[in-house]
Amino acid sequence: MPSNTTGRNATADWFARHAVPLTTLDPDAPLDDLEPLRGIIGDARVVAVGENAHFIHEFTLARRRILRFLAERCGFTVFAHESGFSEGLALDPWVRGAGDETDLTRINEAADPWGHGDLLRHIRRHNTTSGRPVRFAGIDVPQAGGSLLPALIPVAAYLRDVDPDILPVAESAIAMAGRIAGGSVASAAPAWARLGTAGQDALTAALTRLKLRFQALEPLYTSRSDRNRYDAAFWRLEAALHTDDTVRGMAALFGGSALPADLSVRDRYMAESVQWHLSRSAPGTRMVLAAHNNHIQKHPVAYDGHLTTLPMGQYLDRALGEDYVALALTSTADHTVEMYPDPDAALGFTIADTALAPPEPGSVEAAALDAGIGLALVDLRHARHSDRLPDLTGIRTQSGTMTMPIADAFDGVLISPAVTMQAGIGV
């Protein structure tokens, strides 16, 4: 490590050496400045692109631009998103050219509480002119954990064709799920708590009964339908089961009785959904995966020293190894978009532009500011190999800071100096 002759600390010096300036976030601008990204991703099959907070315009632009680069120059043909698996099966035909704007509004109303309709329109436009179209894949539990219904209703429709005798159990689960349905897990968890122990356990028992019967009667179900329909219906049922457990875990968190890492169930489902889509794709298919930094990171999620989640990225890193790359998105701005619990809001929270304290020492943002970095891409792989990075132990998440070994959690980071609240978000 060269001696510090600039007055900056060693971490800032490291960032100054390894940051590659980017020209713009304009998704339609020339892409040459993103060529260094090719070195970070290598031959990886799955490239995850994060964000340190939802509802930020600059992060949406960055994802669109990165997706365009990976699709046009690197041959990526699947865009996977932190939205419901079940809903994604309905959205994919629209993204590939079916229907019109009215269909997007109808289908996406339940699928996308985070307001990413513009991103879907961008992919659809790409597909109208590209010789290499991009498929859409949802990977998450329904409605960000807010409702079992987007998964359960199609399951019931499938059972009506292959096993009508068990349909009353599915209809009972749908009726109970309807009592807790909300815009996100933040609104569903309080409603779930009001079901009482008997109602809560009855819902879980009905879902478990359906799953066991699905598995036991697989030969019968597939003979009455086909393998693709069975696989989709079964994974939708798994989505409902995982949502039930996610809501249970969030209610326990709100009530102060959550077990350590209890929210890992949702992230495990997302990781397995990624692999579900890959296993049904042509050999060599490459996927762009968009989700919050907390989901894509390879290191466990902990707040104030308390383990909350083993993230999707940790599971994917274990399963895929070098075929999985995680790129964090963060900002050095002095404000962000924060989500505040609000039981009267449709999603269970409201959002507001929120002032931030100066970034904490040892954080990505502090190092970037100290190094005078603006819009830039930083390759963190050097820190694990030829050029060790001095202590870098934090990155902003929402209005807080997540503490972890950053170079072990992410392969690269894109830094934006600006933050603007995304327009048109009605929460």
PDB file of C-alpha atoms in Angstrom, residues 46 48 139 242 245 260-275 278 289 293-301 307-326 408-409:
ATOM      1  CA  VAL A  46     -26.629 -14.148 -11.971  1.00  0.00           C
ATOM      2  CA  ALA A  48     -27.663  -8.877  -8.589  1.00  0.00           C
ATOM      3  CA  ILE A 139     -38.897 -14.204  -7.217  1.00  0.00           C
ATOM      4  CA  HIS A 242     -43.518 -18.816   3.045  1.00  0.00           C
ATOM      5  CA  ASP A 245     -44.379 -17.721   7.975  1.00  0.00           C
ATOM      6  CA  PRO A 260     -32.871 -14.522  15.710  1.00  0.00           C
ATOM      7  CA  ALA A 261     -32.778 -14.704  11.900  1.00  0.00           C
ATOM      8  CA  ASP A 262     -36.527 -15.425  11.828  1.00  0.00           C
ATOM      9  CA  LEU A 263     -37.012 -13.399   8.631  1.00  0.00           C
ATOM     10  CA  SER A 264     -34.661 -15.659   6.656  1.00  0.00           C
ATOM     11  CA  VAL A 265     -37.592 -17.751   5.397  1.00  0.00           C
ATOM     12  CA  ARG A 266     -38.569 -15.129   2.835  1.00  0.00           C
ATOM     13  CA  ASP A 267     -34.992 -14.700   1.591  1.00  0.00           C
ATOM     14  CA  ARG A 268     -34.541 -18.458   1.256  1.00  0.00           C
ATOM     15  CA  TYR A 269     -37.679 -18.561  -0.887  1.00  0.00           C
ATOM     16  CA  MET A 270     -36.319 -15.767  -3.102  1.00  0.00           C
ATOM     17  CA  ALA A 271     -33.008 -17.591  -3.565  1.00  0.00           C
ATOM     18  CA  GLU A 272     -34.793 -20.817  -4.472  1.00  0.00           C
ATOM     19  CA  SER A 273     -37.064 -18.908  -6.861  1.00  0.00           C
ATOM     20  CA  VAL A 274     -33.981 -17.640  -8.697  1.00  0.00           C
ATOM     21  CA  GLN A 275     -32.819 -21.231  -9.055  1.00  0.00           C
ATOM     22  CA  LEU A 278     -32.657 -20.846 -13.951  1.00  0.00           C
ATOM     23  CA  LEU A 289     -31.525  -9.752 -10.353  1.00  0.00           C
ATOM     24  CA  ASN A 293     -28.937  -4.374  -0.937  1.00  0.00           C
ATOM     25  CA  ASN A 294     -30.031  -6.212   2.224  1.00  0.00           C
ATOM     26  CA  HIS A 295     -31.378  -9.060   0.083  1.00  0.00           C
ATOM     27  CA  ILE A 296     -28.486  -9.400  -2.387  1.00  0.00           C
ATOM     28  CA  GLN A 297     -25.577  -9.180   0.075  1.00  0.00           C
ATOM     29  CA  LYS A 298     -23.533 -12.298   0.796  1.00  0.00           C
ATOM     30  CA  HIS A 299     -23.128 -11.553   4.491  1.00  0.00           C
ATOM     31  CA  PRO A 300     -25.808 -12.037   7.188  1.00  0.00           C
ATOM     32  CA  VAL A 301     -28.022  -9.049   7.978  1.00  0.00           C
ATOM     33  CA  LEU A 307     -28.989 -11.196  13.604  1.00  0.00           C
ATOM     34  CA  THR A 308     -32.223 -10.709  11.647  1.00  0.00           C
ATOM     35  CA  THR A 309     -31.781 -12.437   8.285  1.00  0.00           C
ATOM     36  CA  LEU A 310     -29.639 -14.809   6.303  1.00  0.00           C
ATOM     37  CA  PRO A 311     -30.108 -12.980   3.002  1.00  0.00           C
ATOM     38  CA  MET A 312     -30.921 -14.286  -0.449  1.00  0.00           C
ATOM     39  CA  GLY A 313     -27.413 -13.365  -1.578  1.00  0.00           C
ATOM     40  CA  GLN A 314     -25.831 -15.605   1.046  1.00  0.00           C
ATOM     41  CA  TYR A 315     -27.887 -18.580  -0.163  1.00  0.00           C
ATOM     42  CA  LEU A 316     -27.098 -17.816  -3.801  1.00  0.00           C
ATOM     43  CA  ASP A 317     -23.409 -17.424  -3.054  1.00  0.00           C
ATOM     44  CA  ARG A 318     -23.412 -20.863  -1.419  1.00  0.00           C
ATOM     45  CA  ALA A 319     -25.334 -22.419  -4.314  1.00  0.00           C
ATOM     46  CA  LEU A 320     -23.704 -20.683  -7.289  1.00  0.00           C
ATOM     47  CA  GLY A 321     -20.259 -19.582  -6.098  1.00  0.00           C
ATOM     48  CA  GLU A 322     -18.550 -17.432  -8.730  1.00  0.00           C
ATOM     49  CA  ASP A 323     -21.684 -17.602 -10.856  1.00  0.00           C
ATOM     50  CA  TYR A 324     -23.249 -15.105  -8.434  1.00  0.00           C
ATOM     51  CA  VAL A 325     -22.150 -11.441  -8.325  1.00  0.00           C
ATOM     52  CA  ALA A 326     -23.625  -8.749  -6.068  1.00  0.00           C
ATOM     53  CA  ASP A 408     -17.059  -9.923   1.593  1.00  0.00           C
ATOM     54  CA  ALA A 409     -20.694  -8.883   1.172  1.00  0.00           C
TER      55      ALA A 409
END
